[in-house]
Amino acid sequence: MPGPRAPGEPRGPGERRPLLARRLRGPRRWRRAAAAAVLLVEMLERAAFFGVAGNLVLYLNSEKFQWDGEQASRAALVFLGASYLLAPVGGWLADVYLGRFRAIVLSLLLYLVASSLLPATAFSDGRRSFCGEMPESKLTPACPSPECVRRSPSPYCAPTIYVGLLLLALAASSVRSNLTSFGADQVMDLGRHATRRFFNWFYWSINVGAVLSLLVVAFIQQNIGFLVGYSIPVGCVGLAFFLFLFATPIFITKPPTGSQVSSMLKLALQKCCPRLWCQHCARDPQGAQLLPDQRSHQPGPSPQEDIANFRVLVKLLPVMVTLVPYWMVYFQMQSTYVLQGLHLHIPNIFPDYPGNSSVVLGAQDSAYKIPEAWLLLANVVVVLILVPVKDHLLDPLLLRCKLLPSALQKMALGMFFGFASVIVAGFLEMKRLEYIHHNQTVSQQIGHDTYYAAPLSIWWQIPQYLLIGISEIFASIPGLEFAYSEAPRSMQGAIMGIFFCLSGVGSLLGSSLVALLSLPGGWLHCPMDYGNINNCQMDLYFFLLAGIQAATALLFMWIAARYERAARNPASQSSLSRDRG
């Protein structure tokens, strides 16, 4: 029987322990320093991500591209969805070929290159180089009569923009999926409590990056220009890349250990389609022996562990899949909520200036308008305040009183707050459309573009952002804890990737729903608005999302109750506890 492992000794072959771990005061200090470096890199990466996503709808809806409102919202939802949906790709590459450290380095390099496309298209010469000439077209008021309905033009520069956004999404998803597990590796030696707290503060650092981005970058993009505004995220990624390389001597790095994706797919084929599996065995008898006990001895999980892990995955997937409609609601705050806010009255930061004057820096009688993306701060501030309160006060108090809810119960509560957020957005949109139908509009200049808004203040959007922030604390963070704690040790990376992937599925489903409702006759089909949404029925879209969320929340509670009853079964607990890490 092997003796206990020393703190500085590698856990497995090929693992590199930190070069500075043998200095005075032991490894604990350097483990915390390594975790802090990971948190700082994540904060800078998230600042860059929110700098890109926060005003993406406004950027594409501006005179630079003149995309329709639904086209810009769809692009934002595709970008957000792909940035989560592609998470398993980066995780798989790290597991099989690169290892997490090299995967993060290469992903940050791709991030740097892809994010440079946005400032390159923010000035006219760059747009002509990447996209060609744009046909002249300007934003105009809503069409006065039904007879002048015209088709929406195809979005200018769409192939270039979508390729750039998808490359950026691939880089961001790879960083997210690998940096999360890489950071947990740094504190693994300090115990499970340190790992759980790392996840709390990892999520907190995400929102610190969002605050920095929304306060500074969103203001510059809306009031000064997108060239400067989109250059700052490029600088954040470059700084994150430098810091990550600078901290290399204190990191624990592990070699690629292989992936269980192939084994899982073969097991799924064997269980779900036995006739197809028999045909596969007849064509490839050697490959068929990878699942039974005849498989030759090699590093990695045994066939019995493959089967046990597959059973755990089958139990976890229904729980995570029923969370998808919550992500459909969650990602509205960076797409349709932004579009709604552009059609509410946005006040000036300095009210003494005229309300509807130009906002170009240096112009006479200029006025800086409050960036619409600042409304996201309501969501972020709630997370920044409530996460430490929950971690230090609320959870310990509920634990002492034996009232601490399970992760699944918290996730159900988060779905309720998400439902409430989209209901509030729907009622606000109903009220906004009442003003529009009575021809009570305010012409407001945002950048170089004119929006015809209702005289309702944009501050009426704060409740829906606050509610989605509260829902994030109860749905997203417990969702991460659930995916990490319930997964077998050998599948934690894969299941975390699936969790992020399914959140991306929610965003893409939301984008598909927007596209479907934008067809002729749909609630979001309003081509005569030329970028405005005043002839759309976006309130019905919000209420439809609320109905979908309510129905799946009931289904989630039923599935979660069955899962918890099975988890309390002593036989089930004894079989699973051997595999969980």
Coordinates of C-alpha atoms in Angstrom, one line a residue:
M1 CA 0.0 0.0 0.0
P2 CA 1.5 3.3 -1.0
G3 CA 2.4 5.8 1.7
P4 CA 0.8 9.3 2.0
R5 CA 1.7 11.8 -0.8
A6 CA 3.9 14.7 0.2
P7 CA 2.5 18.2 -0.5
G8 CA 5.0 18.9 -3.2
E9 CA 4.8 15.5 -4.9
P10 CA 3.0 15.2 -8.2
R11 CA -0.4 13.4 -8.2
G12 CA 0.3 11.6 -11.5
P13 CA 2.7 11.1 -14.3
G14 CA 3.5 14.2 -16.3
E15 CA 2.1 16.6 -13.7
R16 CA 4.3 19.6 -13.0
R17 CA 4.2 21.1 -9.5
P18 CA 4.9 24.8 -9.1
L19 CA 8.5 25.9 -9.2
L20 CA 8.1 28.2 -6.2
A21 CA 6.2 25.7 -3.9
R22 CA 9.3 24.7 -1.9
R23 CA 10.0 28.1 -0.6
L24 CA 9.4 29.2 3.0
R25 CA 5.9 29.2 4.6
G26 CA 5.0 26.1 2.6
P27 CA 2.8 25.5 -0.4
R28 CA -0.4 27.0 1.0
R29 CA 0.7 30.6 0.3
W30 CA 1.6 29.7 -3.3
R31 CA -1.7 27.8 -3.9
R32 CA -3.6 31.0 -2.9
A33 CA -1.3 33.1 -5.1
A34 CA -2.0 30.8 -8.0
A35 CA -5.7 30.9 -7.4
A36 CA -5.6 34.7 -7.2
A37 CA -3.7 34.9 -10.5
V38 CA -6.5 32.7 -12.1
L39 CA -9.2 35.0 -10.7
L40 CA -7.4 38.1 -12.0
V41 CA -7.1 36.5 -15.5
E42 CA -10.8 35.6 -15.4
M43 CA -11.7 39.1 -14.3
L44 CA -9.8 40.6 -17.3
E45 CA -11.3 38.1 -19.7
R46 CA -14.8 38.8 -18.5
A47 CA -14.2 42.5 -18.8
A48 CA -13.2 41.9 -22.4
F49 CA -16.2 39.6 -23.0
F50 CA -18.8 42.1 -21.6
G51 CA -17.0 44.9 -23.4
V52 CA -17.8 43.0 -26.7
A53 CA -21.3 41.8 -25.7
G54 CA -22.7 44.8 -23.7
N55 CA -23.3 47.1 -26.7
L56 CA -23.2 44.6 -29.6
V57 CA -26.8 45.3 -30.4
L58 CA -26.2 49.0 -30.5
Y59 CA -23.1 48.6 -32.6
L60 CA -24.8 46.5 -35.3
N61 CA -28.0 48.7 -35.1
S62 CA -25.9 51.9 -35.6
E63 CA -25.3 53.7 -38.9
K64 CA -22.0 51.8 -39.3
F65 CA -24.0 48.6 -40.2
Q66 CA -27.7 49.6 -40.1
W67 CA -28.9 46.1 -39.1
D68 CA -32.6 45.8 -38.1
G69 CA -33.3 45.4 -34.4
E70 CA -34.2 41.7 -34.7
Q71 CA -31.1 41.1 -36.8
A72 CA -28.8 42.7 -34.2
S73 CA -30.6 40.9 -31.3
R74 CA -30.2 37.6 -33.2
A75 CA -26.5 38.1 -33.7
A76 CA -26.0 38.9 -30.0
L77 CA -27.9 35.8 -29.0
V78 CA -25.9 33.6 -31.4
F79 CA -22.6 35.0 -30.0
L80 CA -23.7 34.5 -26.4
G81 CA -25.0 31.1 -27.2
A82 CA -22.0 29.9 -29.1
S83 CA -19.7 31.2 -26.3
Y84 CA -21.3 28.6 -24.1
L85 CA -22.2 26.0 -26.6
L86 CA -18.6 25.5 -27.8
A87 CA -17.3 25.0 -24.2
P88 CA -17.0 21.1 -24.7
V89 CA -14.8 21.7 -27.7
G90 CA -12.1 23.5 -25.7
G91 CA -12.4 21.0 -22.9
W92 CA -12.1 18.1 -25.2
L93 CA -9.0 19.6 -26.9
A94 CA -7.4 20.1 -23.5
D95 CA -8.2 16.6 -22.3
V96 CA -7.0 14.8 -25.4
Y97 CA -4.2 16.9 -26.9
L98 CA -3.1 20.1 -25.2
G99 CA -3.6 20.0 -21.4
R100 CA -5.4 22.8 -19.7
F101 CA -2.5 25.2 -19.5
R102 CA -1.6 25.1 -23.2
A103 CA -5.3 25.2 -24.1
I104 CA -5.8 28.4 -22.1
V105 CA -2.7 30.0 -23.7
L106 CA -3.7 29.2 -27.2
S107 CA -7.3 30.3 -26.5
L108 CA -6.2 33.6 -25.2
L109 CA -4.1 34.1 -28.4
L110 CA -7.2 33.3 -30.5
Y111 CA -9.2 35.7 -28.3
L112 CA -6.7 38.5 -29.0
V113 CA -6.8 38.0 -32.8
A114 CA -10.6 37.6 -33.0
S115 CA -11.4 40.6 -30.7
S116 CA -9.2 42.8 -32.9
L117 CA -11.8 42.4 -35.7
L118 CA -14.3 44.7 -34.0
P119 CA -12.2 47.8 -33.7
A120 CA -11.0 47.1 -37.2
T121 CA -14.5 47.4 -38.5
A122 CA -15.3 50.4 -36.4
F123 CA -13.8 52.8 -38.9
S124 CA -14.7 53.2 -42.5
D125 CA -11.5 52.1 -44.1
G126 CA -11.5 48.9 -42.0
R127 CA -15.1 48.1 -42.9
R128 CA -14.3 48.6 -46.6
S129 CA -11.3 46.2 -46.3
F130 CA -13.3 43.5 -44.5
C131 CA -16.8 44.0 -45.8
G132 CA -16.8 46.0 -49.0
E133 CA -18.9 49.1 -49.7
M134 CA -22.3 49.4 -47.9
P135 CA -25.4 50.6 -49.8
E136 CA -26.7 53.9 -48.5
S137 CA -29.5 53.5 -46.0
K138 CA -30.5 55.5 -42.9
L139 CA -32.7 55.0 -39.9
T140 CA -36.1 56.7 -40.4
P141 CA -39.3 56.9 -38.3
A142 CA -41.9 54.2 -38.5
C143 CA -43.7 53.9 -41.8
P144 CA -46.9 56.0 -41.6
S145 CA -49.2 53.7 -43.5
P146 CA -49.5 49.9 -44.1
E147 CA -49.1 50.4 -47.8
C148 CA -45.4 51.2 -47.7
V149 CA -44.2 47.9 -46.2
R150 CA -40.8 47.0 -47.6
R151 CA -38.6 44.0 -47.1
S152 CA -35.7 44.2 -44.6
P153 CA -32.3 44.4 -46.4
S154 CA -29.8 41.6 -45.8
P155 CA -27.5 42.7 -43.0
Y156 CA -24.3 44.4 -44.2
C157 CA -21.0 42.6 -43.5
A158 CA -22.9 39.6 -41.9
P159 CA -20.4 36.9 -43.0
T160 CA -17.4 38.8 -41.6
I161 CA -19.2 39.7 -38.4
Y162 CA -20.5 36.2 -37.7
V163 CA -17.1 34.6 -38.5
G164 CA -15.4 37.0 -36.1
L165 CA -18.0 36.5 -33.4
L166 CA -17.9 32.7 -33.7
L167 CA -14.1 32.7 -33.4
L168 CA -14.4 35.0 -30.4
A169 CA -17.0 32.7 -28.9
L170 CA -14.8 29.6 -29.4
A171 CA -11.9 31.4 -27.6
A172 CA -14.1 32.6 -24.8
S173 CA -15.8 29.2 -24.3
S174 CA -12.4 27.4 -24.3
V175 CA -11.0 29.9 -21.7
R176 CA -14.1 29.5 -19.6
S177 CA -14.3 25.7 -19.6
N178 CA -10.5 25.2 -18.9
L179 CA -9.8 28.1 -16.6
T180 CA -12.6 27.1 -14.2
S181 CA -11.1 23.6 -13.7
F182 CA -7.5 24.9 -13.9
G183 CA -8.2 27.2 -11.0
A184 CA -9.8 24.4 -9.0
D185 CA -6.7 22.3 -9.6
Q186 CA -4.6 25.0 -7.9
V187 CA -6.4 24.7 -4.6
M188 CA -7.3 21.0 -4.7
D189 CA -4.6 20.2 -2.1
L190 CA -6.2 22.6 0.4
G191 CA -9.4 20.5 0.6
R192 CA -12.9 20.5 -0.7
H193 CA -14.0 23.5 1.3
A194 CA -11.3 25.6 -0.5
T195 CA -12.5 24.3 -3.8
R196 CA -16.1 25.3 -3.1
R197 CA -15.0 28.7 -2.0
F198 CA -12.9 29.1 -5.1
F199 CA -16.1 28.6 -7.2
N200 CA -17.9 31.3 -5.2
W201 CA -15.1 33.8 -5.7
F202 CA -14.5 32.8 -9.3
Y203 CA -18.1 33.8 -10.0
W204 CA -17.6 37.0 -8.0
S205 CA -14.5 37.9 -10.1
I206 CA -16.6 37.4 -13.3
N207 CA -19.0 40.1 -12.1
V208 CA -16.1 42.5 -11.0
G209 CA -14.9 42.3 -14.6
A210 CA -18.4 43.0 -15.8
V211 CA -18.7 46.1 -13.6
L212 CA -15.4 47.5 -14.9
S213 CA -16.4 46.8 -18.5
L214 CA -19.9 48.3 -18.2
L215 CA -18.9 51.4 -16.3
V216 CA -16.0 52.3 -18.6
V217 CA -16.2 50.5 -21.9
A218 CA -20.0 50.9 -22.4
F219 CA -19.8 54.6 -21.7
I220 CA -16.9 55.1 -24.2
Q221 CA -18.7 53.0 -26.9
Q222 CA -21.9 54.9 -26.6
N223 CA -20.7 58.4 -26.1
I224 CA -17.2 58.6 -27.7
G225 CA -16.9 55.9 -30.3
F226 CA -16.7 52.2 -30.9
L227 CA -13.1 52.3 -32.2
V228 CA -11.8 53.3 -28.8
G229 CA -14.5 51.3 -27.0
Y230 CA -13.7 48.0 -28.8
S231 CA -9.9 48.6 -28.4
I232 CA -10.1 48.3 -24.6
P233 CA -11.3 44.7 -24.7
V234 CA -8.3 43.9 -26.9
G235 CA -6.1 45.4 -24.3
C236 CA -7.7 43.5 -21.5
V237 CA -7.2 40.2 -23.3
G238 CA -3.5 41.1 -24.0
L239 CA -3.0 41.9 -20.3
A240 CA -4.7 38.6 -19.2
F241 CA -2.4 36.7 -21.6
F242 CA 0.7 38.4 -20.1
L243 CA -0.4 37.8 -16.5
F244 CA -1.2 34.1 -17.2
L245 CA 2.3 33.5 -18.7
F246 CA 3.9 35.6 -15.9
A247 CA 2.3 33.4 -13.2
T248 CA 3.4 30.1 -14.9
P249 CA 6.1 29.3 -12.2
I250 CA 3.4 29.0 -9.4
F251 CA 0.9 27.0 -11.4
I252 CA 0.2 23.3 -11.1
T253 CA -0.1 22.0 -14.7
K254 CA -1.3 18.5 -15.7
P255 CA -0.8 16.7 -19.0
P256 CA -3.7 15.6 -21.2
T257 CA -5.2 12.4 -19.8
G258 CA -7.6 11.5 -22.6
S259 CA -11.4 11.9 -23.0
Q260 CA -14.3 9.7 -22.2
V261 CA -16.4 11.1 -25.1
S262 CA -15.8 8.1 -27.3
S263 CA -16.7 5.6 -24.5
M264 CA -19.8 7.6 -23.6
L265 CA -21.0 7.6 -27.3
K266 CA -20.4 3.9 -27.7
L267 CA -22.3 3.2 -24.5
A268 CA -25.2 5.4 -25.6
L269 CA -25.3 3.6 -29.0
Q270 CA -25.2 0.2 -27.2
K271 CA -28.1 1.2 -24.8
C272 CA -30.3 3.2 -27.1
C273 CA -29.8 1.4 -30.5
P274 CA -28.8 -2.2 -29.9
R275 CA -29.5 -3.2 -33.5
L276 CA -27.2 -0.4 -34.8
W277 CA -24.6 -1.5 -32.2
C278 CA -24.7 -5.1 -33.5
Q279 CA -24.0 -3.8 -37.1
H280 CA -21.1 -1.8 -35.8
C281 CA -19.7 -4.8 -34.0
A282 CA -19.9 -6.8 -37.2
R283 CA -18.0 -4.2 -39.1
D284 CA -15.4 -3.4 -36.4
P285 CA -14.9 -6.3 -34.0
Q286 CA -11.7 -4.8 -32.6
G287 CA -13.4 -1.5 -31.7
A288 CA -16.3 -3.3 -30.1
Q289 CA -13.9 -4.8 -27.6
L290 CA -13.2 -1.4 -26.1
L291 CA -16.4 -1.6 -24.0
P292 CA -16.5 -5.1 -22.6
D293 CA -14.1 -6.6 -20.0
Q294 CA -11.9 -7.9 -22.8
R295 CA -10.5 -4.4 -23.3
S296 CA -6.7 -4.3 -22.9
H297 CA -5.4 -2.7 -19.7
Q298 CA -4.5 0.9 -20.4
P299 CA -4.4 4.2 -18.4
G300 CA -7.8 5.8 -17.8
P301 CA -11.2 4.6 -16.6
S302 CA -12.0 0.9 -16.6
P303 CA -15.0 -0.5 -18.4
Q304 CA -16.9 -0.8 -15.2
E305 CA -16.2 2.9 -14.4
D306 CA -17.3 3.8 -18.0
I307 CA -20.7 2.1 -17.3
A308 CA -21.0 3.7 -13.9
N309 CA -20.2 7.1 -15.3
F310 CA -22.7 6.7 -18.1
R311 CA -25.4 5.9 -15.6
V312 CA -24.6 9.0 -13.6
L313 CA -24.7 11.1 -16.8
V314 CA -28.1 9.7 -17.7
K315 CA -29.3 10.8 -14.2
L316 CA -27.8 14.3 -14.4
L317 CA -28.8 15.2 -18.0
P318 CA -32.6 15.6 -17.3
V319 CA -31.8 18.0 -14.5
M320 CA -29.5 20.1 -16.6
V321 CA -31.7 20.0 -19.7
T322 CA -34.7 21.4 -17.9
L323 CA -32.6 24.4 -17.0
V324 CA -32.3 25.3 -20.7
P325 CA -35.4 27.6 -20.7
Y326 CA -34.0 29.5 -17.8
W327 CA -31.0 30.3 -20.0
M328 CA -33.4 31.5 -22.7
V329 CA -34.7 34.0 -20.3
Y330 CA -31.3 34.9 -18.8
F331 CA -29.7 35.9 -22.1
Q332 CA -32.5 38.3 -22.9
M333 CA -30.8 40.9 -20.7
Q334 CA -28.0 41.2 -23.3
S335 CA -30.3 41.2 -26.3
T336 CA -34.0 42.1 -26.3
Y337 CA -33.7 43.9 -22.9
V338 CA -31.1 46.2 -24.5
L339 CA -33.3 46.7 -27.6
Q340 CA -36.2 47.6 -25.4
G341 CA -34.0 50.1 -23.4
L342 CA -33.0 51.9 -26.6
H343 CA -36.7 52.7 -27.1
L344 CA -37.2 54.1 -23.7
H345 CA -36.2 57.7 -22.7
I346 CA -32.5 57.7 -21.8
P347 CA -31.6 60.7 -19.7
N348 CA -28.3 62.7 -20.0
I349 CA -25.6 62.2 -17.5
F350 CA -25.5 66.0 -17.2
P351 CA -29.1 67.2 -17.3
D352 CA -28.3 70.8 -17.9
Y353 CA -27.5 70.0 -21.5
P354 CA -30.2 69.7 -24.2
G355 CA -31.8 66.3 -24.1
N356 CA -31.7 65.4 -27.8
S357 CA -28.4 67.0 -29.0
S358 CA -25.5 65.2 -30.6
V359 CA -23.3 63.2 -28.3
V360 CA -20.1 63.3 -30.4
L361 CA -17.1 64.2 -28.2
G362 CA -16.0 67.8 -28.8
A363 CA -19.2 68.9 -30.5
Q364 CA -20.9 72.1 -29.3
D365 CA -23.8 71.6 -26.9
S366 CA -22.9 68.0 -26.5
A367 CA -24.5 65.8 -23.9
Y368 CA -23.4 62.4 -22.7
K369 CA -26.3 60.0 -22.4
I370 CA -26.3 57.3 -19.8
P371 CA -25.2 54.1 -21.6
E372 CA -28.1 51.6 -22.0
A373 CA -25.7 48.8 -21.1
W374 CA -25.3 50.4 -17.6
L375 CA -28.7 48.8 -16.8
L376 CA -26.7 45.5 -16.7
L377 CA -25.0 46.9 -13.6
A378 CA -28.2 46.4 -11.7
N379 CA -27.8 42.6 -12.4
V380 CA -24.1 42.7 -11.6
V381 CA -24.3 44.7 -8.4
V382 CA -26.9 42.4 -7.0
V383 CA -24.5 39.5 -7.6
L384 CA -21.5 41.3 -6.1
I385 CA -23.4 42.2 -2.9
L386 CA -25.4 39.0 -2.4
V387 CA -22.6 36.5 -3.1
P388 CA -20.5 37.5 -0.1
V389 CA -23.6 38.0 2.1
K390 CA -24.8 34.5 1.1
D391 CA -21.3 33.0 1.6
H392 CA -20.6 34.5 5.0
L393 CA -24.0 35.2 6.6
L394 CA -27.0 33.5 5.0
D395 CA -25.7 30.0 4.3
P396 CA -24.0 29.6 7.7
L397 CA -27.2 30.8 9.4
L398 CA -29.4 28.4 7.5
L399 CA -27.0 25.6 8.0
R400 CA -27.1 26.1 11.8
C401 CA -30.9 26.2 11.7
K402 CA -30.9 23.1 9.4
L403 CA -32.9 25.0 6.8
L404 CA -30.2 25.2 4.1
P405 CA -31.9 24.3 0.8
S406 CA -30.3 21.9 -1.6
A407 CA -28.7 23.0 -4.8
L408 CA -31.7 21.8 -6.8
Q409 CA -34.2 23.7 -4.6
K410 CA -32.1 26.8 -5.1
M411 CA -32.2 26.3 -8.8
A412 CA -36.0 26.0 -8.8
L413 CA -36.1 29.3 -6.8
G414 CA -33.8 30.9 -9.4
M415 CA -36.2 29.8 -12.2
F416 CA -39.0 31.6 -10.3
F417 CA -37.1 34.9 -10.2
G418 CA -36.2 34.5 -14.0
F419 CA -40.0 34.0 -14.7
A420 CA -40.7 37.2 -12.7
S421 CA -38.1 39.2 -14.6
V422 CA -39.5 38.4 -18.0
I423 CA -43.1 39.0 -16.8
V424 CA -42.0 42.5 -15.6
A425 CA -40.3 43.1 -19.0
G426 CA -43.6 42.1 -20.8
F427 CA -45.7 44.5 -18.8
L428 CA -43.2 47.4 -19.3
E429 CA -43.3 46.7 -23.1
M430 CA -47.1 46.8 -23.0
K431 CA -47.0 50.2 -21.4
R432 CA -44.3 51.4 -23.8
L433 CA -46.4 50.4 -26.8
E434 CA -49.4 52.2 -25.4
Y435 CA -47.5 55.5 -25.6
I436 CA -46.3 54.6 -29.1
H437 CA -49.9 53.9 -30.4
H438 CA -51.0 57.2 -29.0
N439 CA -48.1 58.9 -31.0
Q440 CA -46.4 60.0 -27.8
T441 CA -42.8 59.5 -28.8
V442 CA -39.5 61.2 -27.9
S443 CA -36.8 61.5 -30.7
Q444 CA -33.4 60.8 -29.0
Q445 CA -30.0 60.8 -30.5
I446 CA -27.7 57.9 -29.5
G447 CA -24.3 58.2 -31.1
H448 CA -25.2 59.1 -34.8
D449 CA -28.5 57.3 -34.7
T450 CA -32.1 58.4 -34.0
Y451 CA -34.4 56.3 -31.9
Y452 CA -38.1 57.1 -31.5
A453 CA -38.7 56.2 -27.8
A454 CA -41.7 56.3 -25.5
P455 CA -41.5 59.0 -22.8
L456 CA -41.1 56.3 -20.1
S457 CA -37.7 56.6 -18.3
I458 CA -35.2 53.7 -18.9
W459 CA -35.0 53.4 -15.1
W460 CA -38.3 51.4 -15.3
Q461 CA -36.1 48.5 -16.6
I462 CA -34.2 48.3 -13.3
P463 CA -36.7 45.8 -11.6
Q464 CA -36.3 43.2 -14.5
Y465 CA -32.5 43.5 -14.3
L466 CA -32.6 43.1 -10.5
L467 CA -34.8 40.1 -10.7
I468 CA -32.5 38.4 -13.3
G469 CA -29.5 39.1 -11.0
I470 CA -31.2 37.4 -8.0
S471 CA -32.2 34.5 -10.3
E472 CA -28.5 34.1 -11.3
I473 CA -27.4 33.7 -7.7
F474 CA -30.0 30.9 -7.1
A475 CA -29.8 29.2 -10.5
S476 CA -26.4 29.6 -12.0
I477 CA -24.1 29.3 -9.0
P478 CA -25.9 26.3 -7.4
G479 CA -26.0 24.9 -11.0
L480 CA -22.2 25.0 -11.1
E481 CA -21.9 23.5 -7.6
F482 CA -24.4 20.7 -8.6
A483 CA -22.5 19.9 -11.8
Y484 CA -19.2 19.7 -10.0
S485 CA -20.2 17.9 -6.9
E486 CA -22.5 15.3 -8.5
A487 CA -20.1 14.4 -11.3
P488 CA -17.7 11.4 -10.9
R489 CA -14.1 12.5 -10.4
S490 CA -13.2 11.3 -13.9
M491 CA -16.0 13.2 -15.5
Q492 CA -16.0 16.6 -13.8
G493 CA -14.5 18.4 -16.7
A494 CA -16.9 16.8 -19.2
I495 CA -20.0 17.5 -17.1
M496 CA -19.0 21.1 -16.4
G497 CA -18.6 21.4 -20.2
I498 CA -22.1 20.0 -20.7
F499 CA -23.5 22.5 -18.2
F500 CA -22.0 25.4 -20.1
C501 CA -23.0 23.9 -23.4
L502 CA -26.6 23.6 -22.4
S503 CA -26.7 27.2 -21.3
G504 CA -25.5 28.1 -24.8
V505 CA -28.3 25.9 -26.2
G506 CA -30.7 28.2 -24.2
S507 CA -29.3 31.3 -25.9
L508 CA -29.5 29.8 -29.3
L509 CA -33.0 28.6 -28.8
G510 CA -33.9 32.2 -27.8
S511 CA -32.2 33.4 -31.0
S512 CA -34.2 30.8 -33.1
L513 CA -37.4 31.9 -31.4
V514 CA -36.6 35.6 -32.4
A515 CA -35.9 34.5 -35.9
L516 CA -39.1 32.5 -36.1
L517 CA -41.2 35.4 -34.8
S518 CA -39.5 37.8 -37.2
L519 CA -41.0 36.0 -40.2
P520 CA -43.9 37.8 -42.0
G521 CA -46.9 37.7 -39.7
G522 CA -44.8 37.1 -36.6
W523 CA -44.8 39.3 -33.5
L524 CA -41.3 40.6 -34.2
H525 CA -41.9 41.2 -37.9
C526 CA -41.7 45.0 -38.4
P527 CA -39.6 45.8 -41.4
M528 CA -41.0 49.3 -41.9
D529 CA -39.3 50.4 -38.7
Y530 CA -35.8 50.4 -40.1
G531 CA -34.1 49.5 -36.8
N532 CA -36.9 50.7 -34.4
I533 CA -39.3 48.2 -32.9
N534 CA -42.3 50.4 -32.5
N535 CA -44.5 48.3 -34.8
C536 CA -43.4 45.0 -33.2
Q537 CA -45.2 43.1 -30.4
M538 CA -42.3 42.3 -28.2
D539 CA -44.5 42.1 -25.2
L540 CA -46.1 38.9 -26.5
Y541 CA -42.6 37.5 -27.0
F542 CA -41.7 38.2 -23.4
F543 CA -45.0 36.5 -22.2
L544 CA -44.3 33.5 -24.4
L545 CA -40.9 33.1 -22.7
A546 CA -42.5 33.4 -19.3
G547 CA -45.0 30.6 -20.2
I548 CA -42.2 28.3 -21.4
Q549 CA -40.2 29.0 -18.2
A550 CA -43.2 28.3 -16.0
A551 CA -44.0 25.0 -17.7
T552 CA -40.4 23.8 -17.5
A553 CA -40.0 24.9 -13.9
L554 CA -42.8 22.6 -12.9
L555 CA -41.1 19.8 -14.9
F556 CA -37.8 20.6 -13.2
M557 CA -39.3 20.4 -9.7
W558 CA -40.7 17.0 -10.5
I559 CA -37.4 15.7 -11.9
A560 CA -35.4 17.2 -9.1
A561 CA -37.7 15.6 -6.5
R562 CA -37.1 12.2 -8.1
Y563 CA -33.4 12.8 -8.2
E564 CA -33.2 13.7 -4.6
R565 CA -35.3 10.7 -3.5
A566 CA -32.9 8.5 -5.5
A567 CA -29.9 10.2 -3.9
R568 CA -31.3 9.5 -0.4
N569 CA -31.5 5.8 -1.2
P570 CA -28.6 4.2 0.7
A571 CA -27.8 1.7 -2.0
S572 CA -27.6 4.5 -4.6
Q573 CA -25.4 6.6 -2.3
S574 CA -22.9 3.8 -1.6
S575 CA -22.5 3.1 -5.3
L576 CA -22.0 6.8 -6.3
S577 CA -19.8 7.9 -3.4
R578 CA -17.0 5.7 -4.6
D579 CA -16.7 7.7 -7.8
R580 CA -17.3 11.2 -6.8
G581 CA -14.4 13.5 -6.1

